[in-house]
Coordinates of N, CA and C in Angstrom, one line a residue:
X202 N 99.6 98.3 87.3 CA 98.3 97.7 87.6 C 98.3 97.2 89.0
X203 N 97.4 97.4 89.6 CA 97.1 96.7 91.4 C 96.3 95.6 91.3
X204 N 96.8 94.9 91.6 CA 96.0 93.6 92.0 C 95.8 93.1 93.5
X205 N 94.8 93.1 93.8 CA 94.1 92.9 95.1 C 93.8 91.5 95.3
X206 N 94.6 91.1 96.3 CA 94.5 89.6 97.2 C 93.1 89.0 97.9
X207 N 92.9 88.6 97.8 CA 91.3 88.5 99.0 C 91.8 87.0 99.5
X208 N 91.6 87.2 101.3 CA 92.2 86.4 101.5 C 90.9 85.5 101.9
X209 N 90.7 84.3 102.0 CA 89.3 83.8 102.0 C 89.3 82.5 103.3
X210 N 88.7 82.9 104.6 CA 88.5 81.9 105.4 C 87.8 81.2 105.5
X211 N 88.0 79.7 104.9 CA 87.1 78.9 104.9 C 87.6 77.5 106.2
X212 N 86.1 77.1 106.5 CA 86.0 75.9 107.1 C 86.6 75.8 108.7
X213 N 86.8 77.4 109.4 CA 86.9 77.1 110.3 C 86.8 76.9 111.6
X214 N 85.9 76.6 111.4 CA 85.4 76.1 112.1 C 85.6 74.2 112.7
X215 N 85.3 73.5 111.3 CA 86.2 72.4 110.9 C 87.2 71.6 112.1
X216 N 88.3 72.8 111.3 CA 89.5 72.3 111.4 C 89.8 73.0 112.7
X217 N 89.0 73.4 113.6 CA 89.9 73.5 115.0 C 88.9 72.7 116.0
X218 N 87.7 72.7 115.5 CA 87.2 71.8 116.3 C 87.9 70.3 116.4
X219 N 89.1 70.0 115.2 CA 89.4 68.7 115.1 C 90.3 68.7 115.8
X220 N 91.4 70.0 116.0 CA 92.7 70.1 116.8 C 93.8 69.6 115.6
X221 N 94.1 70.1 114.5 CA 95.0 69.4 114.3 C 95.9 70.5 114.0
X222 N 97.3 69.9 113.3 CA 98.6 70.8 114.1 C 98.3 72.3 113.1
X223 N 99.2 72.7 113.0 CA 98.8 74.1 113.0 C 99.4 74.1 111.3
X224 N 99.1 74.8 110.3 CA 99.1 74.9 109.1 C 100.4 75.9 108.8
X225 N 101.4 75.5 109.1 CA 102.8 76.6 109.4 C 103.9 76.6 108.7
X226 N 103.6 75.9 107.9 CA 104.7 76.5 106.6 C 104.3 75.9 105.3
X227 N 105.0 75.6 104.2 CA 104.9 75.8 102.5 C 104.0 74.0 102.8
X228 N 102.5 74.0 102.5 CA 102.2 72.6 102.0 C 101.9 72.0 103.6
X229 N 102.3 73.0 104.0 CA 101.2 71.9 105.8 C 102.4 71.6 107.1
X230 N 102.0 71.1 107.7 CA 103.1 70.8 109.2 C 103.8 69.8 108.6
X231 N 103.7 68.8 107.8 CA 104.1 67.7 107.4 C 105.0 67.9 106.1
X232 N 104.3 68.5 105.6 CA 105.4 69.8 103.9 C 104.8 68.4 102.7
X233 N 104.0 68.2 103.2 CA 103.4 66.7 102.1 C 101.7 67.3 101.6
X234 N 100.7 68.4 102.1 CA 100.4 68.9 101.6 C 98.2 68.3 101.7
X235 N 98.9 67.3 103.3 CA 97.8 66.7 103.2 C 97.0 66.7 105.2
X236 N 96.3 66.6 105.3 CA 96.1 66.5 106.6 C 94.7 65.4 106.9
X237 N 94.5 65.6 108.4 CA 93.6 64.3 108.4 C 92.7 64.6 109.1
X238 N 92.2 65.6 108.8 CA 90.7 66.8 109.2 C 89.5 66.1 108.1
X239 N 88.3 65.6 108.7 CA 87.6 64.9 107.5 C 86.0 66.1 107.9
X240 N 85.3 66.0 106.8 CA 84.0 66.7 106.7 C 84.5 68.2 106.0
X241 N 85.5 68.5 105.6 CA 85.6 70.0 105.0 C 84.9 70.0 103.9
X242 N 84.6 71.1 103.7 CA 83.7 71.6 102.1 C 84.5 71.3 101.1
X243 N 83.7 70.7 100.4 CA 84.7 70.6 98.8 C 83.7 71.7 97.7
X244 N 83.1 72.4 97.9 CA 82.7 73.3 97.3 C 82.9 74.7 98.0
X245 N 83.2 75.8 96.6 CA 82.9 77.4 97.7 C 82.7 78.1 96.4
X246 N 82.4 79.1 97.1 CA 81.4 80.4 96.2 C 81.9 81.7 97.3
X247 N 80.9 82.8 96.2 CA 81.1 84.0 96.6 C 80.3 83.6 98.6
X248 N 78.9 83.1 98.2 CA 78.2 82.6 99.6 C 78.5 81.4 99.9
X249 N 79.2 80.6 99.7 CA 79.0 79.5 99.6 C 80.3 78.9 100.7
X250 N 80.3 78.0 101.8 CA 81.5 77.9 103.0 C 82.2 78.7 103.1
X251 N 82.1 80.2 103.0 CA 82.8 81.2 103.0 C 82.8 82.2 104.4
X252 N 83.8 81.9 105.4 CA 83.4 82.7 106.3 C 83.4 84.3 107.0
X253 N 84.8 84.5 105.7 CA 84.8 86.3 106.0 C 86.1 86.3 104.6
X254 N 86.2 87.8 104.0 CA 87.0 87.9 102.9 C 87.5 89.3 103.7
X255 N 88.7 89.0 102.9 CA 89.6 90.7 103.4 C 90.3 90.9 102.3
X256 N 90.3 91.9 101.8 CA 91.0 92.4 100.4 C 92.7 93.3 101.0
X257 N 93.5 92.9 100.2 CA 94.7 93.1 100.6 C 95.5 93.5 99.4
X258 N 95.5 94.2 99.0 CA 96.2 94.8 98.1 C 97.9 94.0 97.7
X259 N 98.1 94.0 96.7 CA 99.7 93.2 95.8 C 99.3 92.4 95.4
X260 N 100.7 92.1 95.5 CA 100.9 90.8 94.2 C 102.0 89.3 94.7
X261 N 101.2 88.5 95.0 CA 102.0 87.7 96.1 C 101.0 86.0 96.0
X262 N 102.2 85.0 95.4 CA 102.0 83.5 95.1 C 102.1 83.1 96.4
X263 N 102.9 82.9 97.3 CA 102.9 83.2 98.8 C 102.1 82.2 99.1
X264 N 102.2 80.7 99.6 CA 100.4 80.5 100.6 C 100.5 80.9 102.0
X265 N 99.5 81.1 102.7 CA 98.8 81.6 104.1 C 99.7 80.8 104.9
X266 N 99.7 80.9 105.8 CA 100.4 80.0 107.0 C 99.9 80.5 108.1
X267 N 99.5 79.1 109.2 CA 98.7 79.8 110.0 C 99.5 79.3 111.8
X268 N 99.5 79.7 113.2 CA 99.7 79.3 113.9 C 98.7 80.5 114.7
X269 N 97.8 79.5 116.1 CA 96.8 79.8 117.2 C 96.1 80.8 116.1
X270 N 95.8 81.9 116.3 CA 94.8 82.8 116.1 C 95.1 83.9 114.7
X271 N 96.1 83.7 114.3 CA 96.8 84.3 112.8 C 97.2 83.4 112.0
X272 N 97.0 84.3 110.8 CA 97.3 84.0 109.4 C 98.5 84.9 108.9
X273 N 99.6 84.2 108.8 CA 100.3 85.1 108.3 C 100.5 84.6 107.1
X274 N 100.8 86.4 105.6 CA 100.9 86.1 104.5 C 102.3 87.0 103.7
X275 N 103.1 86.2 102.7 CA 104.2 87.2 102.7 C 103.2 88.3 101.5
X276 N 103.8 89.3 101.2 CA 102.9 90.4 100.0 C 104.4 90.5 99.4
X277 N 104.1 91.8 98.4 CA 104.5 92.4 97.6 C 103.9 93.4 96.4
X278 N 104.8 94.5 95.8 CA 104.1 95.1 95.2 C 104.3 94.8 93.5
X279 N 103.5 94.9 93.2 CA 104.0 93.8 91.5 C 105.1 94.5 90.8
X280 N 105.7 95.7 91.5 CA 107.2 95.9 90.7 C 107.9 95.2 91.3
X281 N 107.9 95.1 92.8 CA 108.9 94.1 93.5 C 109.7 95.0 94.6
X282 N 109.3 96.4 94.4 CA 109.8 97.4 95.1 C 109.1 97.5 96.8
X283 N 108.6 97.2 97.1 CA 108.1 96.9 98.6 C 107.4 95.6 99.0
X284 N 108.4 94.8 99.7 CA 107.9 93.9 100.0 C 107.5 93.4 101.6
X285 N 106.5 92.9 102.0 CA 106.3 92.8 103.2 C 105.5 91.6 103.7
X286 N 105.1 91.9 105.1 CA 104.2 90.5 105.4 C 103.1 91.0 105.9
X287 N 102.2 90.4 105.9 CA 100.5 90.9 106.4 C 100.0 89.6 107.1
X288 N 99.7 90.0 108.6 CA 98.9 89.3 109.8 C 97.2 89.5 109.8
X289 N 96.4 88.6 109.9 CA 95.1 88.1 109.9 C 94.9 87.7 111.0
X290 N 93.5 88.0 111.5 CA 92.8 87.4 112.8 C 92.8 86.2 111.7
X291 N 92.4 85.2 112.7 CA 92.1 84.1 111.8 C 90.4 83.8 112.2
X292 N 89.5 84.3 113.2 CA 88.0 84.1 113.1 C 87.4 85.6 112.3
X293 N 88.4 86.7 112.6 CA 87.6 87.7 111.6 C 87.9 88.6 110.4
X294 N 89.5 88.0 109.9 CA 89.9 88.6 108.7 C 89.8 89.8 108.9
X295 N 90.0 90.7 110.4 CA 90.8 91.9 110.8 C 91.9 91.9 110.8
X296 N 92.6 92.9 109.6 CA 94.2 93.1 109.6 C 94.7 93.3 111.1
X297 N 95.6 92.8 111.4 CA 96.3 93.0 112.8 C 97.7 93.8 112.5
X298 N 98.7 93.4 111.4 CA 99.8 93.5 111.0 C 100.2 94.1 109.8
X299 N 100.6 94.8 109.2 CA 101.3 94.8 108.0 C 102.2 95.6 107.8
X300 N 103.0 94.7 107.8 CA 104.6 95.0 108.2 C 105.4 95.7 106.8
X301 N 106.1 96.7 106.6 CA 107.1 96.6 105.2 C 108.0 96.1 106.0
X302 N 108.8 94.9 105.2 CA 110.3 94.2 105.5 C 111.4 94.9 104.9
X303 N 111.0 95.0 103.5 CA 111.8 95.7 102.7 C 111.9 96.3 101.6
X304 N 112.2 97.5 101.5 CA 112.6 98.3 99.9 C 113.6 97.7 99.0
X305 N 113.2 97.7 98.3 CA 114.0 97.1 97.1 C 114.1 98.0 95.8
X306 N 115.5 98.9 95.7 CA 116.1 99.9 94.3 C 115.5 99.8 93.3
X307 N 116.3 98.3 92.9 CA 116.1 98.0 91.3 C 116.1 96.8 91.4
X308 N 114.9 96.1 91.7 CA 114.6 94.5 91.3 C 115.2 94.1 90.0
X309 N 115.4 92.8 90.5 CA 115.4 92.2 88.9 C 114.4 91.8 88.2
X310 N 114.5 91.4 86.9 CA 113.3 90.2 86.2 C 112.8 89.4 87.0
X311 N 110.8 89.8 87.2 CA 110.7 88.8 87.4 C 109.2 88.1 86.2
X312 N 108.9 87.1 86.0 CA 108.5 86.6 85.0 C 107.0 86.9 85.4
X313 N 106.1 87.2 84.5 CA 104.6 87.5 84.7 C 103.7 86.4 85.6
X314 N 104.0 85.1 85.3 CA 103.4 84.0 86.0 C 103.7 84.3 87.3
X315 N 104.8 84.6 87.9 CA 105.6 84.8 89.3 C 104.7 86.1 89.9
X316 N 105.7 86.2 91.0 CA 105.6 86.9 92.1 C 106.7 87.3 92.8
X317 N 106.9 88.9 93.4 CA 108.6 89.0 94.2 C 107.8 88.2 95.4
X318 N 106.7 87.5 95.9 CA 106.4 87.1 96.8 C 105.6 85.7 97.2
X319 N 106.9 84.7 96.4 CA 106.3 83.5 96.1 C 106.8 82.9 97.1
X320 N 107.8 82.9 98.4 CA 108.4 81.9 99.0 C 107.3 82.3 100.2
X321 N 106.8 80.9 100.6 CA 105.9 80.9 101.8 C 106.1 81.0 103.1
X322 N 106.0 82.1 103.9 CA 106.5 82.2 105.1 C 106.8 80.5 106.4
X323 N 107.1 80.9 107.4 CA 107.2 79.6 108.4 C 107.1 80.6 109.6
X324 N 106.1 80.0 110.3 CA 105.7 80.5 111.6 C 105.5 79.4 112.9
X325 N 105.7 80.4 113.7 CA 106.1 79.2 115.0 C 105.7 79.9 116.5
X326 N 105.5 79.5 117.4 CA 105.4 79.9 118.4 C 106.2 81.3 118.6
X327 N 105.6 82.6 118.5 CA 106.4 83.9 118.7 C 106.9 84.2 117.4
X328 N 107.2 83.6 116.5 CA 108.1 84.2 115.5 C 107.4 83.9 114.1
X329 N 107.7 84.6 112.7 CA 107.5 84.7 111.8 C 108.7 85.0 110.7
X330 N 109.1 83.6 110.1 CA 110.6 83.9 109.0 C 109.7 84.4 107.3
X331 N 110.2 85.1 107.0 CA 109.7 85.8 105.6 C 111.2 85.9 105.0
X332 N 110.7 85.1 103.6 CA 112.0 84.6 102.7 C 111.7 85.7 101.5
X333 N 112.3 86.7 100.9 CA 112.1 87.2 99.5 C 113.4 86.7 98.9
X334 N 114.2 85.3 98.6 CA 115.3 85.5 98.2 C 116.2 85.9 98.2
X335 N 116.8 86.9 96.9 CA 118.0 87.6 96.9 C 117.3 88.5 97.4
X336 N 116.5 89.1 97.8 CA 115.7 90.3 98.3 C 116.2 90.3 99.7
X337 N 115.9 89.4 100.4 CA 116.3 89.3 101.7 C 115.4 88.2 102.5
X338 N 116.0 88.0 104.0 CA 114.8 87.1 105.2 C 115.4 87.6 106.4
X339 N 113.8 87.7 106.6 CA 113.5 88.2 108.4 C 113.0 87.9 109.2
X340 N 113.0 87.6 110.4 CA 112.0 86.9 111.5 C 111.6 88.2 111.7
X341 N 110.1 88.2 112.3 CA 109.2 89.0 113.1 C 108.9 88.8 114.0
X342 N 108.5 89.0 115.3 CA 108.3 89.2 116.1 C 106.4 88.8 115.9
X343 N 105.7 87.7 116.5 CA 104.1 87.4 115.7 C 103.2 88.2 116.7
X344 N 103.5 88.6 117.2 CA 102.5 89.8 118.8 C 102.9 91.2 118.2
X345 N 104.1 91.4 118.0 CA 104.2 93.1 118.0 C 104.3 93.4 116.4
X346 N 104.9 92.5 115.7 CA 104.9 92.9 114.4 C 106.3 93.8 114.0
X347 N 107.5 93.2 115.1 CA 108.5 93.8 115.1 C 109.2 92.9 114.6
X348 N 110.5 93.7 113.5 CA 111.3 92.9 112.7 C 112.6 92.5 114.1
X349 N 112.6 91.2 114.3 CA 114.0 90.8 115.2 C 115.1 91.1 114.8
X350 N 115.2 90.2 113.1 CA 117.0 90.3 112.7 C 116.3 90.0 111.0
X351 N 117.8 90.4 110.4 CA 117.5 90.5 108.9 C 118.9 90.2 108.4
X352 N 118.8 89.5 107.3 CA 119.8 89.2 106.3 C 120.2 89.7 105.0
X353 N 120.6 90.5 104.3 CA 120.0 90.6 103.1 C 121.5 90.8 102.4
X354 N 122.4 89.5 102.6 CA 123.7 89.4 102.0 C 123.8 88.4 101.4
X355 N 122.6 87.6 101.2 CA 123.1 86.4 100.6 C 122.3 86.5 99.2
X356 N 123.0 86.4 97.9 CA 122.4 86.6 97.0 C 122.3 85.8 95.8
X357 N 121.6 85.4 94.6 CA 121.4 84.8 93.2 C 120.9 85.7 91.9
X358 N 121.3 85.1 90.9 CA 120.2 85.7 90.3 C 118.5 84.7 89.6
X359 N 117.8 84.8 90.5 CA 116.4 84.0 90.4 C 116.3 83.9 88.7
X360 N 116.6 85.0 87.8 CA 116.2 84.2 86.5 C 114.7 84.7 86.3
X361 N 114.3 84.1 87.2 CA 112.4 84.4 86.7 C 111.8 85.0 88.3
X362 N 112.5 84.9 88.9 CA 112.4 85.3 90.4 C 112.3 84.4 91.4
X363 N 112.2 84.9 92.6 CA 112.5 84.0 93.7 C 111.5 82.9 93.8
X364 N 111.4 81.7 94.5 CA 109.9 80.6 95.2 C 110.3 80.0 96.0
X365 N 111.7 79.5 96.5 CA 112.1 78.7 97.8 C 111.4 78.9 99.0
X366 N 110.7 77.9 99.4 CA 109.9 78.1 100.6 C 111.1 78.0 102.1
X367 N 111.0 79.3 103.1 CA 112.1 78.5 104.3 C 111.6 77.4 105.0
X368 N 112.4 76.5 105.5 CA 112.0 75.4 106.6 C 113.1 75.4 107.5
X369 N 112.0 75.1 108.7 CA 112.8 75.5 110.2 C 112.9 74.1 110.9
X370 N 113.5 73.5 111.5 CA 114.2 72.3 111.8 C 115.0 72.3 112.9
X371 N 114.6 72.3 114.4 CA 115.2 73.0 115.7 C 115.8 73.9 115.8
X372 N 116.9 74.3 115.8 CA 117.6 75.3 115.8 C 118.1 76.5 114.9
X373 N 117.8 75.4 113.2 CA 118.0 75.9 112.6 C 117.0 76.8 111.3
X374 N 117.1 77.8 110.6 CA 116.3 78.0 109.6 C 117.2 77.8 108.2
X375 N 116.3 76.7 107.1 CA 117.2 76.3 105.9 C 116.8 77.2 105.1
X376 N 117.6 77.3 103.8 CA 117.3 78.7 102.6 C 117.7 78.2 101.6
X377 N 117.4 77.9 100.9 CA 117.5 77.6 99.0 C 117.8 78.6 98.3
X378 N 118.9 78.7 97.0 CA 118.8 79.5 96.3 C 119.3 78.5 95.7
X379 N 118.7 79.0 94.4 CA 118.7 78.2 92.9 C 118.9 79.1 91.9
X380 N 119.9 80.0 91.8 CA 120.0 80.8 90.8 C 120.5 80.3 89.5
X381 N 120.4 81.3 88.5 CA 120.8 80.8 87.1 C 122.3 81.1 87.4
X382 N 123.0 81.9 88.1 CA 124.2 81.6 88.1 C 125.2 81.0 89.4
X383 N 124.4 80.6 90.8 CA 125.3 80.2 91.5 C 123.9 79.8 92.3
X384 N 124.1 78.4 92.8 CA 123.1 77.5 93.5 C 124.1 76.8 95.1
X385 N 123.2 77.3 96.1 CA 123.8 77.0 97.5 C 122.3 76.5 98.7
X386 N 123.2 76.0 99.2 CA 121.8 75.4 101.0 C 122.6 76.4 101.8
X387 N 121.7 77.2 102.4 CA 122.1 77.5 103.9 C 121.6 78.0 105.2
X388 N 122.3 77.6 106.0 CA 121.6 76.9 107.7 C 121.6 78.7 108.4
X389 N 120.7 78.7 108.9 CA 120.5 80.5 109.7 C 120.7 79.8 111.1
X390 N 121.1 80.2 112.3 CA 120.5 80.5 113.2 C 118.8 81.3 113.2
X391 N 118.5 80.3 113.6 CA 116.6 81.3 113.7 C 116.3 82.0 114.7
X392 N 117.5 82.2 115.6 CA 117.3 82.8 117.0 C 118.4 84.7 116.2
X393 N 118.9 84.2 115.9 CA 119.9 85.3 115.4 C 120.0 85.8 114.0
X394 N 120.0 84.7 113.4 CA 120.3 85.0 111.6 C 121.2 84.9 111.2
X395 N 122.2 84.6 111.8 CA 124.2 84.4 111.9 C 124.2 82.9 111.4
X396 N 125.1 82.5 110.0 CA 125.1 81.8 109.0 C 125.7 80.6 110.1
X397 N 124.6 79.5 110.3 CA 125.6 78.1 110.9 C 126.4 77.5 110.1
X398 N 126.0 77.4 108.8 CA 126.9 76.2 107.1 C 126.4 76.9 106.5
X399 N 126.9 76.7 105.0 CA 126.5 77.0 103.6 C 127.3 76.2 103.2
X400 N 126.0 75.1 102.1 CA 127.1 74.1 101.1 C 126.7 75.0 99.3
X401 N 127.4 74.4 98.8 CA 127.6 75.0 97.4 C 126.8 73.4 96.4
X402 N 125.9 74.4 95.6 CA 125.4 72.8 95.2 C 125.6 73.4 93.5
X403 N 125.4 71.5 93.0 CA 125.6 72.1 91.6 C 124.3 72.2 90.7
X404 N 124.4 72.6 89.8 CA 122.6 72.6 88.9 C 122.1 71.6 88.3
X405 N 121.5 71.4 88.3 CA 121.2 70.2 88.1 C 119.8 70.3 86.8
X406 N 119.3 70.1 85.1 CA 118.5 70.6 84.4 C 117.2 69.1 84.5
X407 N 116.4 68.8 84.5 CA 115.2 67.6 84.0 C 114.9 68.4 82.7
X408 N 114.3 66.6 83.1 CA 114.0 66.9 81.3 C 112.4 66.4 81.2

């Protein structure tokens, strides 16, 4: 079955007339999920604060992330077998980009609520990191739509599939994996992709 994304630009008008920082990774510049842009629409509709739609084909939990004039979004295809990233004008919801990152053989399980394309990209001045987990992560290049460097050795088994959002932190890009059988943090070079640390963490269940 295909499921088609529609990506929906609202309010912006808004939010750039206010200047605030740029919406660039999982939950906002701040990762708290909140900003301090006041008068946005709290209603939308098909007409309704809606300022352009673009249909995009897959299957991807993924939120938008945006820096200057793009929207970048990670995708996937609901086997899990091609996964990639797709670039938006951000005033006219003209595709600019869409990149395949990566083929993938034989995915694992991933659970029907999910997505192979739940971990939220991080974008930054020139570059774009796209996390698929044990699938892999890659910076792109945000002008050409060229893959820089790629990883795709570090691995878990997600269980229900991947969601760890990356976060970038000067120098470094961090990565989560939470697998059902082996749970670790580890530090990229974001310039290269050459492993700075990796600590080993243990599991931890709530209740």
């Amino acid at each position: 079955m295909r499921i088609v994304l529609s990506v929906c630009l609202l309010f912006v008008g808004q939010c750039a007339a206010q200047a605030q920082p740029y919406w660039n990774q999982f939950r906002g510049p701040q990762g708290n999920g909140q900003t301090d842009a006041t008068g946005l629409p709290v209603e939308f509709g098909e007409k309704q604060n809606l300022t352009w739609k673009t249909p995009i084909p897959g299957k991807a939990w993924a939120s938008p992330v945006i820096w200057e004039n793009q929207i970048w979004l990670a995708n996937a295809t609901e086997d899990g077998k091609r996964l990639s990233a797709v670039c938006v004008d951000l005033k006219s919801g003209e595709v600019l980009h869409d990149v395949l990152v990566f083929e993938v053989a034989e995915p694992e399980f991933c659970h029907p609520t999910n997505s192979y394309a739940s971990c939220t990209p991080f974008v930054e001045s020139g570059r774009v990191y796209l996390h698929y987990g044990t699938y892999g992560t890659a910076c792109l290049d945000t002008k050409t739509g060229e893959k820089l460097w790629e990883r795709r050795d570090l691995h878990c088994d997600h269980f229900r599939g991947p969601a760890s959002s990356p976060l970038v932190e000067g120098d470094l890009l961090y990565l989560t994996y939470d697998g059902i059988d082996i749970q670790y943090v580890v530090a990229l070079n974001k310039h290269t992709g050459t492993t700075v640390w990796q600590k080993d963490r243990n599991i931890n269940y709530g209740t």
